[in-house]
């Protein structure tokens, strides 16, 4: 049990640099950041539960309505093709692209839908047991990085430029509804306070020694639970609050990161060699790679779109592999570290975490274009094997960044 004079203090361990801080009372709509690495530790919101319920309900309503109406339509050679969100998945499934179908359904529809339901369940007055609340929060923690409705919308906007070259493009009611869904979804995500819900389940401080703020947890023989962010004794392997297992430091995650980066590098080669789209025009077929699409956009004068696709599909995957490799090297090989060097490495890690998902734009662009351009052998577009390899690269690099433990950056600072 924590000492009596510690019970009224609100301590938090930074999940990026392992610095122990004592949180003050946070004003409404303000946030507390780590004084060492500037990572956000907590956010104050007076009516967190009420506002989360409002925005979650609005978001769920917009999502359900968006699935009922036409999302986008295109007129190609006198034939109009309409598409709603469910039809997009159905067309891909009919063409036996089960992997693309699952990616779209899970990342764009299912995970956001489940996340919103979890937010509603935890913020409403439902008679949930602590066991049920704990299970929902752990599921929410696992789903959080894989929600991509805003990235899908970016892919839709990029695909407009390609679709205009095939015919006349029109927007349906579902497009506006889906935009509203994204706005409400992001707002509910920002407001939702997981820390507050965890603190209602149980206390956050399980340390059995006196804590000293401004000192690293590893130096005080305490560790952070990476699931619920509770403070635990270093030798306690299972968190009493969320029941997750963990260790003071999991150095094996560096090996996992290296292995996943090597895997992504292997997958990246066929992702660029094979075509991502196969176009049928008057009976003849031609495939285009990622770079072919970039060059085509550039030659057509669509420079902003060409730069977006080139950045998301070429620069970001390579940059992420190089950056994560550099971060692993810094942890393993660099013996003399300064706070300044560690701060720079931490910024690189934050950048990798932020931009990694956006490479999925090209996968969504291919899915949208292939679902809309269908006119028999006269003109049709189909996904090709390269897009599967590319989606695998994005997923594997995302897993690699999640496996990486940024606290290792700050260990043994001189």
Tab-separated table of C-alpha atoms in Angstrom:
chain	number	residue	atom	x	y	z
A	1	UNK	CA	0.000	0.000	0.000
A	2	UNK	CA	1.276	3.555	-0.675
A	3	UNK	CA	2.335	5.623	2.301
A	4	UNK	CA	-0.342	7.751	3.961
A	5	UNK	CA	1.242	11.086	3.082
A	6	UNK	CA	1.276	10.042	-0.591
A	7	UNK	CA	-2.401	9.140	-0.822
A	8	UNK	CA	-3.604	12.664	-1.561
A	9	UNK	CA	-0.998	13.337	-4.250
A	10	UNK	CA	-1.727	12.732	-7.913
A	11	UNK	CA	1.389	11.192	-9.418
A	12	UNK	CA	1.857	10.165	-13.034
A	13	UNK	CA	4.691	8.414	-14.848
A	14	UNK	CA	5.391	9.662	-18.368
A	15	UNK	CA	4.918	6.808	-20.828
A	16	UNK	CA	7.589	8.270	-23.122
A	17	UNK	CA	10.475	9.283	-20.826
A	18	UNK	CA	9.582	7.581	-17.490
A	19	UNK	CA	9.742	10.843	-15.522
A	20	UNK	CA	7.564	10.945	-12.408
A	21	UNK	CA	5.501	14.112	-12.071
A	22	UNK	CA	2.954	15.337	-9.580
A	23	UNK	CA	-0.128	16.556	-11.397
A	24	UNK	CA	-1.746	19.798	-10.271
A	25	UNK	CA	-5.466	20.461	-10.543
A	26	UNK	CA	-6.003	20.824	-14.294
A	27	UNK	CA	-8.359	23.592	-15.397
A	28	UNK	CA	-11.187	22.881	-17.807
A	29	UNK	CA	-9.971	22.330	-21.399
A	30	UNK	CA	-6.324	22.608	-20.334
A	31	UNK	CA	-3.696	19.881	-20.374
A	32	UNK	CA	-0.668	18.817	-18.351
A	33	UNK	CA	2.516	17.944	-20.232
A	34	UNK	CA	5.692	16.220	-19.161
A	35	UNK	CA	8.339	18.845	-18.268
A	36	UNK	CA	11.045	16.664	-19.790
A	37	UNK	CA	9.744	15.398	-23.152
A	38	UNK	CA	6.564	17.516	-23.508
A	39	UNK	CA	4.315	14.472	-23.879
A	40	UNK	CA	0.710	15.100	-22.843
A	41	UNK	CA	0.028	13.461	-19.487
A	42	UNK	CA	-3.573	14.438	-18.771
A	43	UNK	CA	-6.349	16.722	-19.957
A	44	UNK	CA	-8.909	18.568	-17.867
A	45	UNK	CA	-12.549	18.535	-18.960
A	46	UNK	CA	-15.298	19.365	-16.489
A	47	UNK	CA	-18.163	17.644	-18.319
A	48	UNK	CA	-16.134	14.896	-19.955
A	49	UNK	CA	-18.775	12.187	-19.780
A	50	UNK	CA	-21.662	14.394	-20.900
A	51	UNK	CA	-19.753	15.861	-23.866
A	52	UNK	CA	-18.392	12.447	-24.883
A	53	UNK	CA	-21.923	11.022	-24.949
A	54	UNK	CA	-23.201	13.941	-27.063
A	55	UNK	CA	-20.439	13.748	-29.664
A	56	UNK	CA	-20.422	9.937	-29.733
A	57	UNK	CA	-24.170	9.798	-30.368
A	58	UNK	CA	-23.881	12.420	-33.116
A	59	UNK	CA	-20.999	10.507	-34.680
A	60	UNK	CA	-22.815	7.166	-34.581
A	61	UNK	CA	-25.920	8.737	-36.128
A	62	UNK	CA	-23.927	10.278	-38.973
A	63	UNK	CA	-22.106	6.979	-39.620
A	64	UNK	CA	-25.322	4.954	-39.788
A	65	UNK	CA	-26.939	7.494	-42.113
A	66	UNK	CA	-23.797	7.657	-44.301
A	67	UNK	CA	-24.089	3.911	-44.930
A	68	UNK	CA	-27.682	4.308	-46.198
A	69	UNK	CA	-27.201	6.893	-48.954
A	70	UNK	CA	-25.109	7.239	-52.118
A	71	UNK	CA	-21.557	8.285	-51.262
A	72	UNK	CA	-20.219	9.085	-54.733
A	73	UNK	CA	-21.255	8.498	-58.339
A	74	UNK	CA	-19.510	8.702	-61.709
A	75	UNK	CA	-20.714	8.770	-65.311
A	76	UNK	CA	-18.399	6.778	-67.605
A	77	UNK	CA	-19.246	6.502	-71.330
A	78	UNK	CA	-22.909	7.233	-70.659
A	79	UNK	CA	-23.240	4.746	-67.809
A	80	UNK	CA	-23.725	5.994	-64.224
A	81	UNK	CA	-22.185	3.986	-61.379
A	82	UNK	CA	-23.414	4.770	-57.874
A	83	UNK	CA	-21.561	3.703	-54.774
A	84	UNK	CA	-22.325	3.704	-51.088
A	85	UNK	CA	-19.975	2.578	-48.345
A	86	UNK	CA	-21.426	-0.915	-48.020
A	87	UNK	CA	-21.388	-1.442	-51.780
A	88	UNK	CA	-17.695	-0.538	-51.861
A	89	UNK	CA	-16.926	-3.478	-49.590
A	90	UNK	CA	-19.347	-5.740	-51.486
A	91	UNK	CA	-17.724	-5.022	-54.875
A	92	UNK	CA	-14.246	-5.735	-53.540
A	93	UNK	CA	-15.519	-8.961	-51.991
A	94	UNK	CA	-17.160	-10.040	-55.265
A	95	UNK	CA	-13.822	-9.557	-57.022
A	96	UNK	CA	-12.278	-11.887	-54.418
A	97	UNK	CA	-10.158	-9.167	-52.807
A	98	UNK	CA	-11.003	-10.316	-49.308
A	99	UNK	CA	-7.972	-8.592	-47.756
A	100	UNK	CA	-8.947	-5.157	-49.139
A	101	UNK	CA	-12.559	-5.749	-48.100
A	102	UNK	CA	-11.528	-6.520	-44.535
A	103	UNK	CA	-9.132	-3.573	-44.400
A	104	UNK	CA	-11.864	-1.161	-45.433
A	105	UNK	CA	-14.544	-2.621	-43.186
A	106	UNK	CA	-12.341	-2.995	-40.106
A	107	UNK	CA	-10.269	0.206	-40.291
A	108	UNK	CA	-12.942	2.601	-41.575
A	109	UNK	CA	-16.252	1.287	-40.233
A	110	UNK	CA	-16.003	-1.448	-37.593
A	111	UNK	CA	-13.266	-0.076	-35.319
A	112	UNK	CA	-14.669	3.492	-35.181
A	113	UNK	CA	-18.146	2.047	-34.559
A	114	UNK	CA	-16.918	-0.166	-31.711
A	115	UNK	CA	-14.846	2.692	-30.238
A	116	UNK	CA	-17.881	4.966	-30.149
A	117	UNK	CA	-19.996	2.258	-28.518
A	118	UNK	CA	-17.317	1.748	-25.856
A	119	UNK	CA	-17.171	5.499	-25.179
A	120	UNK	CA	-20.949	5.579	-24.769
A	121	UNK	CA	-21.012	2.539	-22.499
A	122	UNK	CA	-18.277	3.872	-20.208
A	123	UNK	CA	-19.596	7.438	-19.990
A	124	UNK	CA	-23.278	6.593	-19.522
A	125	UNK	CA	-24.886	5.345	-16.318
A	126	UNK	CA	-25.069	1.720	-17.395
A	127	UNK	CA	-24.673	-0.727	-14.477
A	128	UNK	CA	-21.322	-2.097	-15.634
A	129	UNK	CA	-19.163	-4.090	-13.264
A	130	UNK	CA	-15.519	-3.149	-12.770
A	131	UNK	CA	-14.578	-6.295	-14.674
A	132	UNK	CA	-16.698	-5.192	-17.653
A	133	UNK	CA	-15.364	-1.633	-17.538
A	134	UNK	CA	-11.812	-2.963	-17.431
A	135	UNK	CA	-12.434	-5.226	-20.434
A	136	UNK	CA	-13.954	-2.385	-22.471
A	137	UNK	CA	-11.075	-0.026	-21.683
A	138	UNK	CA	-8.493	-2.643	-22.634
A	139	UNK	CA	-10.315	-3.289	-25.916
A	140	UNK	CA	-10.475	0.459	-26.575
A	141	UNK	CA	-6.732	0.712	-25.921
A	142	UNK	CA	-6.057	-2.000	-28.513
A	143	UNK	CA	-8.407	-0.552	-31.148
A	144	UNK	CA	-7.261	3.060	-30.775
A	145	UNK	CA	-4.278	3.082	-33.203
A	146	UNK	CA	-6.180	1.292	-35.981
A	147	UNK	CA	-9.079	3.666	-36.529
A	148	UNK	CA	-8.691	5.387	-39.916
A	149	UNK	CA	-11.877	7.125	-41.122
A	150	UNK	CA	-10.075	10.445	-41.634
A	151	UNK	CA	-7.385	8.719	-43.712
A	152	UNK	CA	-10.083	7.095	-45.838
A	153	UNK	CA	-11.608	10.531	-46.445
A	154	UNK	CA	-8.198	11.842	-47.519
A	155	UNK	CA	-8.029	8.903	-49.930
A	156	UNK	CA	-11.463	9.852	-51.278
A	157	UNK	CA	-10.307	13.412	-51.977
A	158	UNK	CA	-7.181	12.159	-53.743
A	159	UNK	CA	-9.227	9.675	-55.794
A	160	UNK	CA	-11.406	12.512	-57.129
A	161	UNK	CA	-8.514	13.675	-59.292
A	162	UNK	CA	-8.127	10.207	-60.800
A	163	UNK	CA	-11.879	9.731	-61.243
A	164	UNK	CA	-12.287	13.036	-63.092
A	165	UNK	CA	-10.049	11.609	-65.816
A	166	UNK	CA	-12.539	8.778	-66.354
A	167	UNK	CA	-15.832	10.697	-66.298
A	168	UNK	CA	-18.121	13.119	-64.469
A	169	UNK	CA	-17.983	12.722	-60.700
A	170	UNK	CA	-20.809	13.611	-58.327
A	171	UNK	CA	-21.095	13.615	-54.540
A	172	UNK	CA	-24.033	12.074	-52.694
A	173	UNK	CA	-25.611	12.847	-49.342
A	174	UNK	CA	-23.446	10.254	-47.644
A	175	UNK	CA	-20.307	12.263	-48.421
A	176	UNK	CA	-21.449	15.180	-46.239
A	177	UNK	CA	-22.737	12.790	-43.571
A	178	UNK	CA	-19.419	10.956	-43.474
A	179	UNK	CA	-17.527	14.251	-43.122
A	180	UNK	CA	-19.737	15.140	-40.151
A	181	UNK	CA	-19.151	11.673	-38.707
A	182	UNK	CA	-15.372	12.250	-38.822
A	183	UNK	CA	-15.657	15.674	-37.160
A	184	UNK	CA	-17.827	14.352	-34.315
A	185	UNK	CA	-15.716	11.204	-33.993
A	186	UNK	CA	-12.454	13.117	-33.601
A	187	UNK	CA	-14.083	15.503	-31.131
A	188	UNK	CA	-15.367	12.629	-28.977
A	189	UNK	CA	-11.947	10.951	-29.142
A	190	UNK	CA	-10.216	14.107	-27.901
A	191	UNK	CA	-12.676	14.655	-25.054
A	192	UNK	CA	-12.899	11.043	-23.840
A	193	UNK	CA	-10.758	10.686	-20.708
A	194	UNK	CA	-9.515	7.129	-20.313
A	195	UNK	CA	-7.484	8.172	-17.292
A	196	UNK	CA	-10.619	9.371	-15.485
A	197	UNK	CA	-12.445	6.100	-16.153
A	198	UNK	CA	-9.476	4.033	-14.970
A	199	UNK	CA	-9.289	6.103	-11.771
A	200	UNK	CA	-12.957	5.332	-11.106
A	201	UNK	CA	-12.206	1.610	-11.349
A	202	UNK	CA	-9.269	1.692	-8.932
A	203	UNK	CA	-6.453	3.913	-7.684
A	204	UNK	CA	-3.524	4.699	-9.954
A	205	UNK	CA	-0.685	4.504	-7.428
A	206	UNK	CA	0.291	1.043	-6.153
A	207	UNK	CA	3.867	1.935	-5.188
A	208	UNK	CA	4.930	0.804	-1.707
A	209	UNK	CA	7.680	3.399	-1.269
A	210	UNK	CA	7.762	7.179	-1.001
A	211	UNK	CA	7.767	8.759	-4.466
A	212	UNK	CA	9.932	11.681	-5.577
A	213	UNK	CA	8.646	13.789	-8.461
A	214	UNK	CA	11.168	14.907	-11.066
A	215	UNK	CA	12.978	11.551	-10.952
A	216	UNK	CA	12.765	8.623	-13.365
A	217	UNK	CA	10.622	5.698	-12.328
A	218	UNK	CA	13.373	3.175	-13.011
A	219	UNK	CA	15.570	4.968	-10.431
A	220	UNK	CA	12.786	4.675	-7.828
A	221	UNK	CA	12.173	0.988	-8.512
A	222	UNK	CA	8.721	1.624	-9.933
A	223	UNK	CA	7.273	0.964	-13.373
A	224	UNK	CA	4.379	2.084	-15.510
A	225	UNK	CA	1.572	-0.187	-16.669
A	226	UNK	CA	1.494	0.459	-20.410
A	227	UNK	CA	-2.221	-0.377	-20.598
A	228	UNK	CA	-3.872	1.676	-17.816
A	229	UNK	CA	-0.842	3.860	-16.856
A	230	UNK	CA	-0.933	2.833	-13.193
A	231	UNK	CA	2.242	3.209	-11.092
A	232	UNK	CA	3.463	-0.184	-9.904
A	233	UNK	CA	6.423	-1.641	-7.989
A	234	UNK	CA	9.105	-2.749	-10.439
A	235	UNK	CA	8.872	-6.406	-9.377
A	236	UNK	CA	5.086	-6.587	-9.786
A	237	UNK	CA	4.492	-8.362	-13.104
A	238	UNK	CA	0.672	-8.111	-13.195
A	239	UNK	CA	-1.145	-4.810	-12.800
A	240	UNK	CA	-3.773	-4.933	-10.007
A	241	UNK	CA	-5.982	-2.450	-11.871
A	242	UNK	CA	-6.153	-3.773	-15.444
A	243	UNK	CA	-4.637	-7.258	-14.889
A	244	UNK	CA	-2.152	-6.754	-17.755
A	245	UNK	CA	1.305	-8.300	-17.532
A	246	UNK	CA	4.450	-6.218	-17.912
A	247	UNK	CA	8.033	-5.648	-16.876
A	248	UNK	CA	10.203	-2.724	-15.830
A	249	UNK	CA	11.651	-2.644	-19.343
A	250	UNK	CA	10.919	-5.016	-22.212
A	251	UNK	CA	14.192	-4.952	-24.138
A	252	UNK	CA	12.992	-7.789	-26.372
A	253	UNK	CA	10.693	-5.275	-28.051
A	254	UNK	CA	13.763	-3.814	-29.773
A	255	UNK	CA	14.402	-7.218	-31.340
A	256	UNK	CA	10.765	-7.386	-32.413
A	257	UNK	CA	11.027	-3.924	-33.938
A	258	UNK	CA	14.155	-4.878	-35.886
A	259	UNK	CA	12.512	-8.077	-37.146
A	260	UNK	CA	9.349	-6.265	-38.237
A	261	UNK	CA	11.355	-3.526	-39.977
A	262	UNK	CA	13.312	-6.147	-41.901
A	263	UNK	CA	10.024	-7.813	-42.873
A	264	UNK	CA	8.570	-4.503	-44.074
A	265	UNK	CA	11.688	-3.813	-46.112
A	266	UNK	CA	11.297	-7.164	-47.881
A	267	UNK	CA	7.601	-6.493	-48.547
A	268	UNK	CA	8.338	-2.992	-49.842
A	269	UNK	CA	10.253	-4.382	-52.845
A	270	UNK	CA	7.320	-6.258	-54.476
A	271	UNK	CA	4.993	-3.414	-53.404
A	272	UNK	CA	6.880	-1.158	-55.835
A	273	UNK	CA	7.683	-3.732	-58.525
A	274	UNK	CA	4.141	-5.058	-58.966
A	275	UNK	CA	1.247	-2.932	-60.138
A	276	UNK	CA	-1.317	-1.641	-57.666
A	277	UNK	CA	-4.068	-1.201	-60.298
A	278	UNK	CA	-4.963	-3.147	-63.420
A	279	UNK	CA	-6.856	-1.121	-66.072
A	280	UNK	CA	-8.957	-2.780	-68.784
A	281	UNK	CA	-9.734	-0.593	-71.808
A	282	UNK	CA	-11.379	-2.009	-74.946
A	283	UNK	CA	-10.226	-5.510	-74.035
A	284	UNK	CA	-6.551	-4.641	-73.454
A	285	UNK	CA	-5.041	-4.690	-69.976
A	286	UNK	CA	-2.303	-2.573	-68.411
A	287	UNK	CA	-1.047	-2.405	-64.853
A	288	UNK	CA	0.399	0.648	-63.099
A	289	UNK	CA	2.731	0.768	-60.124
A	290	UNK	CA	2.764	3.416	-57.388
A	291	UNK	CA	5.424	5.433	-59.224
A	292	UNK	CA	3.475	5.152	-62.481
A	293	UNK	CA	0.523	6.789	-60.759
A	294	UNK	CA	2.701	9.580	-59.386
A	295	UNK	CA	4.274	10.250	-62.818
A	296	UNK	CA	0.857	10.232	-64.495
A	297	UNK	CA	-0.489	12.830	-62.043
A	298	UNK	CA	2.601	14.967	-62.499
A	299	UNK	CA	2.387	14.855	-66.291
A	300	UNK	CA	-1.308	15.773	-66.133
A	301	UNK	CA	-0.425	18.870	-64.112
A	302	UNK	CA	-1.965	17.636	-60.861
A	303	UNK	CA	1.157	18.520	-58.904
A	304	UNK	CA	-0.383	18.713	-55.376
A	305	UNK	CA	-2.005	15.281	-55.742
A	306	UNK	CA	1.191	13.805	-57.203
A	307	UNK	CA	3.125	15.141	-54.222
A	308	UNK	CA	0.552	13.779	-51.760
A	309	UNK	CA	0.656	10.287	-53.291
A	310	UNK	CA	4.458	10.351	-53.573
A	311	UNK	CA	4.786	11.466	-49.940
A	312	UNK	CA	2.272	8.970	-48.554
A	313	UNK	CA	3.294	5.982	-50.686
A	314	UNK	CA	7.043	6.435	-51.150
A	315	UNK	CA	8.565	8.943	-48.745
A	316	UNK	CA	6.615	8.076	-45.569
A	317	UNK	CA	7.183	4.264	-45.653
A	318	UNK	CA	10.904	4.691	-46.342
A	319	UNK	CA	11.188	7.496	-43.790
A	320	UNK	CA	9.425	5.397	-41.180
A	321	UNK	CA	11.707	2.386	-41.727
A	322	UNK	CA	14.824	4.588	-41.588
A	323	UNK	CA	13.591	6.527	-38.530
A	324	UNK	CA	12.673	3.407	-36.545
A	325	UNK	CA	16.004	1.803	-37.448
A	326	UNK	CA	17.788	4.926	-36.225
A	327	UNK	CA	15.780	4.865	-32.980
A	328	UNK	CA	16.702	1.222	-32.412
A	329	UNK	CA	20.354	2.005	-33.102
A	330	UNK	CA	20.235	4.902	-30.639
A	331	UNK	CA	18.946	2.622	-27.884
A	332	UNK	CA	21.303	-0.280	-28.584
A	333	UNK	CA	24.564	1.367	-29.654
A	334	UNK	CA	24.732	4.927	-28.282
A	335	UNK	CA	26.316	4.877	-24.829
A	336	UNK	CA	26.648	8.598	-24.110
A	337	UNK	CA	23.244	10.286	-24.197
A	338	UNK	CA	22.241	13.810	-23.320
A	339	UNK	CA	18.759	15.160	-22.597
A	340	UNK	CA	18.976	17.149	-25.838
A	341	UNK	CA	19.750	14.045	-27.913
A	342	UNK	CA	16.970	12.066	-26.240
A	343	UNK	CA	14.491	14.887	-26.796
A	344	UNK	CA	15.318	14.863	-30.520
A	345	UNK	CA	14.884	11.090	-30.673
A	346	UNK	CA	11.563	11.386	-28.858
A	347	UNK	CA	10.358	13.937	-31.422
A	348	UNK	CA	11.334	11.546	-34.209
A	349	UNK	CA	9.347	8.775	-32.514
A	350	UNK	CA	6.295	11.044	-32.188
A	351	UNK	CA	6.591	11.922	-35.872
A	352	UNK	CA	6.768	8.229	-36.830
A	353	UNK	CA	3.683	7.470	-34.723
A	354	UNK	CA	1.739	10.322	-36.321
A	355	UNK	CA	2.569	9.854	-40.004
A	356	UNK	CA	2.743	6.048	-40.137
A	357	UNK	CA	-0.973	5.451	-40.739
A	358	UNK	CA	-1.223	7.988	-43.564
A	359	UNK	CA	0.489	5.660	-46.015
A	360	UNK	CA	-2.813	3.796	-46.152
A	361	UNK	CA	-4.177	6.601	-48.374
A	362	UNK	CA	-3.029	4.868	-51.575
A	363	UNK	CA	-4.731	1.609	-50.542
A	364	UNK	CA	-8.033	3.437	-50.078
A	365	UNK	CA	-7.579	5.299	-53.383
A	366	UNK	CA	-7.185	2.004	-55.255
A	367	UNK	CA	-10.243	0.556	-53.492
A	368	UNK	CA	-12.440	3.540	-54.385
A	369	UNK	CA	-11.340	3.810	-58.023
A	370	UNK	CA	-11.628	0.054	-58.590
A	371	UNK	CA	-15.133	0.006	-57.094
A	372	UNK	CA	-16.421	2.854	-59.267
A	373	UNK	CA	-14.837	2.282	-62.690
A	374	UNK	CA	-16.845	-0.709	-63.923
A	375	UNK	CA	-18.090	-0.843	-67.521
A	376	UNK	CA	-17.392	-4.405	-68.623
A	377	UNK	CA	-14.465	-4.924	-71.004
A	378	UNK	CA	-14.894	-1.426	-72.404
A	379	UNK	CA	-13.388	0.152	-69.292
A	380	UNK	CA	-12.732	-1.242	-65.831
A	381	UNK	CA	-10.178	-0.883	-63.051
A	382	UNK	CA	-9.197	-3.707	-60.693
A	383	UNK	CA	-6.834	-3.854	-57.713
A	384	UNK	CA	-3.585	-5.688	-58.388
A	385	UNK	CA	-1.228	-7.666	-56.182
A	386	UNK	CA	1.051	-4.674	-55.491
A	387	UNK	CA	-1.574	-2.976	-53.340
A	388	UNK	CA	-1.713	-6.032	-51.046
A	389	UNK	CA	2.046	-5.912	-50.525
A	390	UNK	CA	1.890	-2.176	-49.908
A	391	UNK	CA	-0.909	-2.514	-47.332
A	392	UNK	CA	1.192	-5.190	-45.618
A	393	UNK	CA	4.131	-2.766	-45.441
A	394	UNK	CA	1.969	-0.130	-43.755
A	395	UNK	CA	0.529	-2.596	-41.230
A	396	UNK	CA	3.883	-4.179	-40.379
A	397	UNK	CA	5.581	-0.790	-39.861
A	398	UNK	CA	2.698	0.307	-37.639
A	399	UNK	CA	3.126	-2.814	-35.506
A	400	UNK	CA	6.886	-2.137	-35.395
A	401	UNK	CA	6.359	1.383	-34.038
A	402	UNK	CA	3.908	0.075	-31.414
A	403	UNK	CA	6.417	-2.546	-30.312
A	404	UNK	CA	9.098	0.102	-29.793
A	405	UNK	CA	9.392	1.306	-26.184
A	406	UNK	CA	10.311	5.048	-26.222
A	407	UNK	CA	11.331	4.935	-22.542
A	408	UNK	CA	14.470	3.072	-23.603
A	409	UNK	CA	15.591	6.299	-25.305
A	410	UNK	CA	15.874	8.063	-21.940
A	411	UNK	CA	17.526	5.272	-19.937
A	412	UNK	CA	21.128	5.876	-18.844
A	413	UNK	CA	21.155	9.567	-19.795
A	414	UNK	CA	24.437	11.195	-18.835
